[in-house]
Short mmCIF file of C-alpha atoms and ligand atoms in Angstrom, two decimals:
data_model
loop_
_atom_site.label_atom_id
_atom_site.label_comp_id
_atom_site.label_asym_id
_atom_site.label_seq_id
_atom_site.Cartn_x
_atom_site.Cartn_y
_atom_site.Cartn_z
CA MET A 1 -53.64 -178.29 39.19
CA ALA A 2 -53.31 -174.66 37.39
CA GLY A 3 -50.76 -174.34 34.82
CA HIS A 4 -48.21 -171.95 36.35
CA ALA A 5 -46.84 -171.13 33.43
CA GLU A 6 -50.26 -169.84 31.29
CA ARG A 7 -51.15 -167.48 33.96
CA ALA A 8 -52.23 -164.98 32.55
CA HIS A 9 -51.47 -161.13 33.50
CA SER A 10 -54.20 -158.52 33.53
CA LEU A 11 -52.66 -154.84 32.99
CA LEU A 12 -52.63 -153.92 36.08
CA SER A 13 -51.60 -157.14 37.73
CA ALA A 14 -51.94 -157.27 41.26
CA SER A 15 -47.70 -158.13 41.14
CA GLY A 16 -47.48 -154.94 39.47
CA ALA A 17 -49.24 -153.12 41.83
CA HIS A 18 -46.46 -151.66 43.53
CA ILE A 19 -45.37 -150.14 40.19
CA TRP A 20 -48.79 -148.86 38.65
CA MET A 21 -49.81 -147.68 42.29
CA ASN A 22 -46.63 -145.70 42.74
CA CYS A 23 -46.16 -144.39 38.24
CA THR A 24 -49.43 -144.49 37.13
CA PRO A 25 -48.99 -144.38 33.82
CA SER A 26 -46.58 -146.87 33.77
CA ALA A 27 -49.00 -149.84 32.92
CA ARG A 28 -50.18 -148.34 29.76
CA LEU A 29 -46.46 -147.53 29.00
CA GLY A 30 -45.19 -150.19 29.36
CA GLU A 31 -47.48 -152.30 27.31
CA GLN A 32 -45.84 -152.15 24.46
CA PHE A 33 -42.64 -153.72 25.59
CA PRO A 34 -41.69 -157.61 26.41
CA ASP A 35 -42.53 -158.76 29.28
CA THR A 36 -38.95 -160.62 29.38
CA THR A 37 -39.31 -164.13 31.03
CA SER A 38 -36.36 -164.57 33.03
CA GLU A 39 -34.58 -168.15 33.16
CA ALA A 40 -34.60 -167.59 37.20
CA ALA A 41 -39.08 -167.14 36.77
CA ALA A 42 -39.02 -170.37 34.67
CA GLU A 43 -37.09 -171.90 37.58
CA GLY A 44 -39.78 -169.87 39.70
CA THR A 45 -42.72 -171.72 38.59
CA LEU A 46 -41.19 -174.64 38.72
CA ALA A 47 -40.67 -174.52 42.14
CA HIS A 48 -44.24 -173.47 42.86
CA GLU A 49 -45.96 -176.57 40.58
CA LEU A 50 -43.81 -178.22 43.08
CA ALA A 51 -45.15 -176.13 46.02
CA GLU A 52 -48.98 -176.59 44.58
CA MET A 53 -48.41 -180.46 44.97
CA LYS A 54 -47.28 -180.66 47.99
CA LEU A 55 -50.30 -178.38 49.80
CA ARG A 56 -52.71 -180.36 47.54
CA ASN A 57 -51.47 -183.68 49.13
CA TYR A 58 -51.50 -182.12 52.29
CA PHE A 59 -54.94 -180.87 52.01
CA TYR A 60 -56.45 -182.78 49.45
CA THR A 61 -55.31 -185.55 50.16
CA MET A 62 -58.40 -188.07 48.96
CA ASP A 63 -57.67 -185.95 45.61
CA PHE A 64 -54.41 -186.36 45.15
CA GLY A 65 -53.06 -188.54 47.03
CA LYS A 66 -49.08 -189.99 46.98
CA ARG A 67 -49.37 -192.43 44.23
CA LYS A 68 -51.12 -189.02 41.83
CA PHE A 69 -48.36 -186.93 43.86
CA THR A 70 -45.11 -189.43 43.24
CA THR A 71 -46.45 -189.71 39.72
CA ALA A 72 -46.41 -186.01 39.40
CA VAL A 73 -43.01 -184.94 41.28
CA ASN A 74 -41.56 -187.57 39.21
CA LYS A 75 -42.74 -185.64 36.17
CA LEU A 76 -41.13 -182.87 36.95
CA LYS A 77 -38.13 -184.05 37.38
CA LYS A 78 -37.72 -184.41 33.98
CA GLU A 79 -37.62 -180.82 33.45
CA SER A 80 -34.62 -179.43 32.75
CA LEU A 81 -34.62 -176.39 35.18
CA TRP A 82 -35.16 -179.27 38.08
CA ASN A 83 -33.50 -179.09 40.58
CA ASP A 84 -33.20 -181.08 44.20
CA GLU A 85 -32.69 -178.26 45.96
CA MET A 86 -35.98 -177.45 45.57
CA MET A 87 -37.66 -180.47 47.04
CA GLY A 88 -36.33 -179.11 50.77
CA TYR A 89 -37.26 -175.25 50.37
CA THR A 90 -41.07 -176.11 49.04
CA ASP A 91 -40.52 -178.45 51.96
CA GLU A 92 -40.64 -175.53 54.14
CA TYR A 93 -43.28 -173.26 52.22
CA LEU A 94 -45.55 -176.80 52.96
CA ASP A 95 -44.45 -177.37 56.47
CA TYR A 96 -44.87 -173.17 57.33
CA ILE A 97 -48.57 -173.37 56.18
CA LYS A 98 -49.02 -176.81 58.06
CA ASN A 99 -47.69 -175.09 61.48
CA LEU A 100 -49.85 -172.15 60.54
CA ALA A 101 -53.07 -174.49 59.65
CA LEU A 102 -52.07 -177.12 63.34
CA GLY A 103 -52.71 -173.67 65.28
CA PHE A 104 -56.48 -172.68 64.59
CA PRO A 105 -58.77 -173.78 66.72
CA SER A 106 -60.43 -175.42 63.79
CA SER A 107 -59.42 -176.62 60.42
CA PRO A 108 -59.52 -174.30 58.22
CA TYR A 109 -61.01 -173.34 55.26
CA VAL A 110 -58.11 -174.46 51.93
CA ALA A 111 -57.65 -172.73 48.84
CA ILE A 112 -54.74 -173.82 46.47
CA GLU A 113 -54.06 -171.71 43.63
CA LYS A 114 -57.54 -169.91 44.14
CA GLN A 115 -58.69 -167.26 41.22
CA ILE A 116 -58.71 -164.28 42.42
CA ASP A 117 -61.71 -161.74 40.54
CA LEU A 118 -60.17 -158.32 41.28
CA SER A 119 -61.97 -156.29 39.50
CA ALA A 120 -64.47 -154.72 41.93
CA TYR A 121 -61.24 -152.92 42.71
CA VAL A 122 -59.60 -153.08 39.48
CA PRO A 123 -60.87 -152.62 35.85
CA GLU A 124 -59.55 -156.33 34.32
CA GLY A 125 -58.09 -157.07 37.61
CA PHE A 126 -57.69 -161.12 37.73
CA GLY A 127 -55.14 -162.75 39.74
CA THR A 128 -54.05 -166.19 41.45
CA CYS A 129 -52.84 -166.80 44.53
CA ASP A 130 -50.60 -169.36 46.08
CA CYS A 131 -52.69 -170.18 49.02
CA VAL A 132 -55.78 -168.75 51.16
CA LEU A 133 -56.42 -170.51 54.77
CA ILE A 134 -59.30 -169.33 56.73
CA SER A 135 -60.42 -169.58 60.73
CA GLY A 136 -61.52 -167.80 63.12
CA GLY A 137 -62.89 -164.74 60.77
CA THR A 138 -59.76 -164.01 59.87
CA ILE A 139 -58.08 -164.81 55.94
CA HIS A 140 -54.48 -165.79 55.91
CA VAL A 141 -53.47 -164.74 52.06
CA ILE A 142 -49.35 -166.40 51.52
CA ASP A 143 -47.55 -166.02 49.53
CA PHE A 144 -44.35 -168.02 47.79
CA LYS A 145 -41.73 -166.92 46.48
CA TYR A 146 -38.70 -168.69 44.53
CA GLY A 147 -36.57 -165.44 44.55
CA LYS A 148 -33.17 -164.87 46.44
CA GLY A 149 -31.98 -161.67 45.32
CA VAL A 150 -33.92 -159.15 47.51
CA PRO A 151 -36.32 -159.66 50.76
CA VAL A 152 -39.87 -158.55 50.32
CA SER A 153 -41.83 -157.56 53.52
CA ALA A 154 -45.64 -158.67 54.20
CA GLU A 155 -45.90 -155.66 55.51
CA GLY A 156 -48.24 -153.24 53.71
CA ASN A 157 -47.71 -156.05 50.47
CA PRO A 158 -49.53 -154.55 47.79
CA GLN A 159 -50.05 -157.36 46.06
CA LEU A 160 -50.56 -159.88 48.83
CA ALA A 161 -53.40 -156.33 50.07
CA LEU A 162 -55.17 -157.09 46.53
CA TYR A 163 -55.45 -160.98 46.89
CA ALA A 164 -56.70 -159.73 50.34
CA LEU A 165 -59.32 -158.21 49.11
CA GLY A 166 -60.24 -160.48 46.28
CA ALA A 167 -60.07 -162.87 48.42
CA TYR A 168 -62.63 -160.84 51.27
CA GLU A 169 -64.99 -160.35 47.77
CA ALA A 170 -64.93 -163.89 47.34
CA TYR A 171 -65.87 -165.02 51.05
CA LYS A 172 -67.21 -162.20 52.52
CA ILE A 173 -70.93 -164.19 52.16
CA LEU A 174 -70.02 -166.88 53.63
CA TYR A 175 -67.34 -166.22 56.48
CA GLN A 176 -67.97 -163.32 58.76
CA ILE A 177 -64.30 -161.56 58.19
CA GLU A 178 -63.02 -159.50 60.99
CA ARG A 179 -58.84 -159.47 59.92
CA VAL A 180 -56.88 -159.89 56.92
CA GLU A 181 -53.23 -162.18 57.51
CA LEU A 182 -49.95 -161.10 54.72
CA HIS A 183 -47.11 -163.90 54.24
CA ILE A 184 -44.50 -164.44 52.49
CA ILE A 185 -42.68 -167.64 52.17
CA GLN A 186 -39.07 -167.20 50.83
CA PRO A 187 -37.24 -170.16 52.12
CA ARG A 188 -34.20 -169.37 49.21
CA ILE A 189 -33.16 -166.66 51.79
CA ASP A 190 -35.08 -167.57 55.07
CA ASN A 191 -36.78 -165.06 54.55
CA PHE A 192 -40.02 -165.45 56.37
CA SER A 193 -42.18 -162.13 57.09
CA ASN A 194 -45.71 -161.83 58.58
CA TRP A 195 -48.20 -158.68 58.85
CA GLY A 196 -51.74 -158.27 59.55
CA CYS A 197 -54.43 -155.49 60.32
CA PRO A 198 -58.21 -155.91 60.47
CA LEU A 199 -60.28 -155.81 58.10
CA SER A 200 -60.67 -151.80 57.99
CA GLU A 201 -57.83 -150.94 56.86
CA LEU A 202 -57.39 -153.24 54.24
CA LEU A 203 -61.08 -151.47 52.90
CA THR A 204 -59.61 -148.56 53.04
CA PHE A 205 -56.32 -149.79 50.81
CA GLY A 206 -59.29 -150.70 48.71
CA LYS A 207 -60.32 -147.46 48.38
CA ILE A 208 -56.76 -145.91 47.54
CA VAL A 209 -56.03 -149.19 45.03
CA ARG A 210 -59.33 -147.72 43.42
CA GLU A 211 -58.66 -144.75 42.48
CA LYS A 212 -54.99 -145.59 41.20
CA ALA A 213 -56.61 -148.20 39.24
CA GLU A 214 -58.49 -145.98 37.86
CA LEU A 215 -56.35 -143.55 37.23
CA ALA A 216 -53.39 -146.66 35.04
CA TYR A 217 -56.52 -148.60 33.26
CA LYS A 218 -56.97 -145.21 31.53
CA GLY A 219 -52.57 -144.19 31.28
CA GLU A 220 -53.08 -140.87 33.27
CA GLY A 221 -51.63 -139.21 36.61
CA GLU A 222 -48.50 -138.25 36.95
CA PHE A 223 -44.74 -140.23 36.53
CA ARG A 224 -43.17 -140.39 39.39
CA PRO A 225 -40.14 -142.04 38.95
CA SER A 226 -38.01 -143.40 42.10
CA THR A 227 -35.41 -146.59 42.16
CA ASP A 228 -37.34 -149.54 43.05
CA THR A 229 -40.64 -148.84 40.81
CA CYS A 230 -38.72 -148.24 37.70
CA ARG A 231 -36.52 -151.51 38.36
CA PHE A 232 -39.11 -153.97 36.89
CA CYS A 233 -42.09 -151.01 34.69
CA ARG A 234 -41.38 -152.56 31.46
CA ALA A 235 -41.16 -149.07 30.16
CA LYS A 236 -37.26 -148.96 32.27
CA GLY A 237 -34.94 -148.41 29.55
CA HIS A 238 -37.03 -145.81 27.31
CA CYS A 239 -39.13 -143.73 29.70
CA ARG A 240 -39.29 -139.96 29.24
CA ALA A 241 -39.79 -139.65 32.93
CA ARG A 242 -37.31 -141.62 34.38
CA ALA A 243 -34.36 -139.77 31.92
CA ASP A 244 -34.58 -136.99 32.70
CA GLU A 245 -34.99 -137.63 36.47
CA ASN A 246 -31.28 -139.23 36.23
CA VAL A 247 -29.72 -136.58 33.76
CA LYS A 248 -31.15 -133.79 36.22
CA LEU A 249 -29.74 -136.04 39.25
CA ALA A 250 -25.65 -137.39 37.75
CA PHE A 251 -25.34 -133.33 36.08
CA ALA A 252 -27.45 -131.11 38.79
CA ILE A 253 -24.51 -128.79 39.77
CA GLY A 254 -25.42 -125.89 41.68
CA LYS A 255 -23.67 -122.90 43.41
CA LYS A 256 -22.19 -124.23 46.92
CA PRO A 257 -18.87 -124.86 49.19
CA PRO A 258 -15.93 -127.16 47.14
CA LEU A 259 -16.51 -129.76 49.77
CA ILE A 260 -19.59 -131.50 50.44
CA THR A 261 -21.69 -131.68 54.18
CA ASN A 262 -22.07 -135.32 54.97
CA GLU A 263 -25.82 -134.64 55.02
CA GLU A 264 -24.91 -133.67 50.88
CA MET A 265 -23.29 -136.87 50.53
CA GLY A 266 -26.49 -138.54 52.31
CA GLU A 267 -28.99 -136.85 49.82
CA TYR A 268 -27.18 -137.21 47.26
CA LEU A 269 -26.49 -141.70 47.40
CA ARG A 270 -30.38 -141.70 48.39
CA ILE A 271 -32.10 -139.29 45.34
CA GLY A 272 -28.83 -140.98 43.09
CA LYS A 273 -29.27 -144.65 43.46
CA ASP A 274 -31.67 -144.51 40.52
CA VAL A 275 -28.69 -143.24 38.55
CA ALA A 276 -26.21 -146.34 37.95
CA LYS A 277 -29.45 -148.65 37.36
CA TRP A 278 -31.04 -146.63 34.97
CA LEU A 279 -27.65 -146.38 32.98
CA GLY A 280 -27.24 -150.51 32.87
CA ASP A 281 -30.79 -150.45 32.00
CA LEU A 282 -30.11 -147.81 29.33
CA GLN A 283 -27.61 -150.24 27.72
CA ASP A 284 -29.01 -152.95 27.77
CA VAL A 285 -32.24 -151.38 25.68
CA ALA A 286 -29.14 -149.75 23.23
CA LEU A 287 -26.93 -153.36 22.79
CA ALA A 288 -31.13 -154.51 22.17
CA ASP A 289 -31.47 -152.01 19.61
CA CYS A 290 -28.25 -152.16 17.47
CA LEU A 291 -28.69 -156.19 17.75
CA ALA A 292 -32.05 -155.65 16.04
CA GLY A 293 -30.12 -153.29 13.18
CA LYS A 294 -31.43 -150.53 14.70
CA ASP A 295 -29.17 -147.89 14.45
CA VAL A 296 -28.19 -145.84 17.94
CA PRO A 297 -25.61 -143.19 17.02
CA GLY A 298 -22.73 -143.09 18.45
CA TRP A 299 -22.70 -146.83 19.36
CA LYS A 300 -22.60 -150.48 17.75
CA ALA A 301 -23.09 -153.61 18.93
CA VAL A 302 -19.70 -156.52 18.70
CA GLU A 303 -19.02 -159.46 18.98
CA GLY A 304 -17.61 -159.27 23.49
CA ARG A 305 -14.47 -161.53 24.01
CA GLY A 306 -15.26 -165.06 23.95
CA SER A 307 -13.23 -168.48 26.13
CA ARG A 308 -12.15 -171.25 24.84
CA ASP A 309 -14.13 -175.00 25.46
CA TRP A 310 -13.05 -178.32 25.07
CA THR A 311 -15.47 -180.00 21.33
CA ASP A 312 -14.40 -183.31 24.36
CA MET A 313 -13.23 -183.23 27.69
CA ASP A 314 -13.04 -186.50 27.60
CA ALA A 315 -11.11 -187.60 24.47
CA ALA A 316 -8.57 -184.13 25.89
CA PHE A 317 -7.50 -185.94 28.69
CA ALA A 318 -6.89 -189.13 27.35
CA LYS A 319 -5.16 -187.96 25.31
CA LEU A 320 -2.84 -185.60 27.87
CA GLN A 321 -2.37 -188.44 29.63
CA THR A 322 -1.10 -190.80 27.07
CA GLU A 323 1.62 -188.29 26.65
CA GLY A 324 2.39 -188.52 29.30
CA ILE A 325 0.79 -185.98 32.05
CA ASN A 326 -0.38 -187.08 35.68
CA GLU A 327 -3.92 -187.15 36.15
CA ALA A 328 -3.78 -185.55 39.41
CA VAL A 329 -2.45 -182.29 37.67
CA LEU A 330 -5.60 -182.33 35.58
CA TRP A 331 -8.18 -182.31 38.40
CA GLU A 332 -8.36 -180.38 41.53
CA ARG A 333 -10.58 -181.91 44.53
CA LYS A 334 -12.61 -179.49 46.21
CA PRO A 335 -14.88 -178.75 49.18
CA LEU A 336 -18.19 -178.21 49.13
CA THR A 337 -18.52 -174.51 50.54
CA LEU A 338 -20.13 -174.23 53.67
CA ALA A 339 -23.78 -173.46 52.64
CA GLN A 340 -23.97 -176.11 49.49
CA VAL A 341 -23.42 -178.73 52.36
CA GLU A 342 -25.96 -177.52 54.23
CA LYS A 343 -28.12 -177.71 51.09
CA VAL A 344 -27.05 -181.30 50.32
CA VAL A 345 -27.44 -182.51 53.89
CA GLY A 346 -30.73 -181.14 54.66
CA LYS A 347 -30.93 -177.89 57.54
CA SER A 348 -32.18 -179.91 60.10
CA ASP A 349 -29.46 -182.62 59.58
CA PHE A 350 -26.42 -180.34 59.00
CA ALA A 351 -27.36 -178.68 62.53
CA THR A 352 -27.66 -181.84 64.55
CA ILE A 353 -24.00 -182.97 63.10
CA VAL A 354 -21.97 -180.27 62.20
CA GLY A 355 -24.01 -177.39 63.38
CA ASP A 356 -20.57 -176.44 67.08
CA LEU A 357 -17.61 -176.76 63.87
CA VAL A 358 -20.02 -173.66 61.85
CA VAL A 359 -18.43 -170.20 62.99
CA LYS A 360 -20.46 -166.68 61.49
CA ASN A 361 -17.52 -164.46 60.62
CA PRO A 362 -18.70 -160.87 60.71
CA GLY A 363 -19.53 -159.61 56.56
CA LYS A 364 -17.47 -156.84 55.17
CA PRO A 365 -18.95 -153.66 56.24
CA ALA A 366 -21.87 -151.88 54.13
CA LEU A 367 -23.14 -148.92 53.53
CA VAL A 368 -27.17 -149.65 54.08
CA GLU A 369 -30.23 -146.95 54.58
CA ALA A 370 -30.98 -145.58 57.97
CA SER A 371 -34.37 -147.92 57.17
CA ASP A 372 -32.57 -151.29 57.09
CA LYS A 373 -33.16 -153.37 59.84
CA ARG A 374 -30.11 -154.16 60.55
CA GLU A 375 -27.99 -152.56 63.66
CA ALA A 376 -25.55 -149.86 62.86
CA ILE A 377 -22.11 -150.56 63.18
CA THR A 378 -18.63 -148.49 63.93
CA ASN A 379 -15.04 -148.38 64.17
CA LYS A 380 -14.88 -145.43 66.48
CA VAL A 381 -13.77 -147.26 70.20
CA SER A 382 -15.90 -146.29 72.70
CA ALA A 383 -14.95 -144.62 75.75
CA ALA A 384 -15.93 -147.66 78.24
CA GLU A 385 -13.42 -149.63 75.67
CA ALA A 386 -10.75 -147.29 75.90
CA PHE A 387 -10.86 -146.28 79.65
CA GLY A 388 -11.08 -149.57 81.12
CA GLY A 389 -15.08 -151.16 80.74
CA ASP A 390 -14.57 -154.90 82.47
CA ASN A 391 -12.51 -157.87 79.74
CA GLU A 392 -14.36 -161.23 79.36
CA ASN A 393 -13.36 -162.60 82.88
CA GLY A 394 -14.88 -159.16 84.97
CA LYS A 395 -11.66 -157.83 85.76
CA LYS A 396 -11.12 -154.23 85.35
S1 SF4 B 401 -40.08 -146.34 34.23
FE1 SF4 B 401 -40.74 -145.59 36.36
S2 SF4 B 401 -41.07 -143.42 35.81
FE2 SF4 B 401 -40.95 -144.71 33.74
S3 SF4 B 401 -43.17 -144.93 33.27
FE3 SF4 B 401 -41.67 -146.88 34.66
S4 SF4 B 401 -42.26 -146.70 36.34
FE4 SF4 B 401 -42.69 -145.11 36.10
#
């Protein structure tokens, strides 16, 4: 089985394609900064290993039967980042792929953790695709995402499209491919995204990738700072193009009337999105430099406000009780949140047992970009509401 944690990364990785395709000099610029692996990424790695095992157990039962599967899972359970909820989320991944495969007229070709050679499009490019299914002239590229931050869309997703190009190159001699389908399964936030296109469209994308990759490999092309692109760039805290752009956005004041218009407000919100993020990134880099003993004129690192903790909570509580403090005062009994109960009980049992006791309260109004898929809301009373539209009883 592939070691997920040891997955090598090429300079122009598929997962970073959305960065280096938009801002071609970013890959070379970012090379000098470490690729910091967060705890969330390590947790994702563990979940990927479990997901892979489940697929192997389902599709390659002869090689990886129940016994081997159970032993491997028990080993994973000993990892410090293990969390029981991973079982449920990886089941959702498995179920999605099972349903997909069962919907094909015949058994598909299945590749799990497929090493993909991308060098026909990206210099020294390679990657590992979570799952590839081929059936009836269509390549399905499936990616498991364990993150629970931003929902990732499969539509035109450059990472998956690159995997699809690599898979096409690998299998075009064996299979007559006419179409590709990209799938993202992000179960922690209920995001199951699917998008497809004819092979010709993928190959057009391949031409664009090839041009961008050539520039990126040489560190050439234009810096194109933007919120989405800079966010995951390794150079984000040091990059001059991003700094210049944000200073320009934050401090540009023209000769305008004293009040801004709503059009300007919308425009400022759009172009200024990166300013706050950029300042946060600068703070992170400056703090790291100060801690490393480097001079950042005007700034220094200090110890933050600490917090108190028991050295031995059981001993402390025992002592308090000996001194006459009632045990009931020391503990509070709190119910789990609805989401926590759903996790413990499992989605389907939760829906069956208490689904009718759940009500969806409206969320706090939030400002998002017009491209957001949610329907717009307003406080404004409509004419129909104000002047007597139908009420619940059908009376005027
Ligand atoms: S921080 Fe932004 S502008 Fe600078 S190299 Fe990275 S992606 Fe490009």
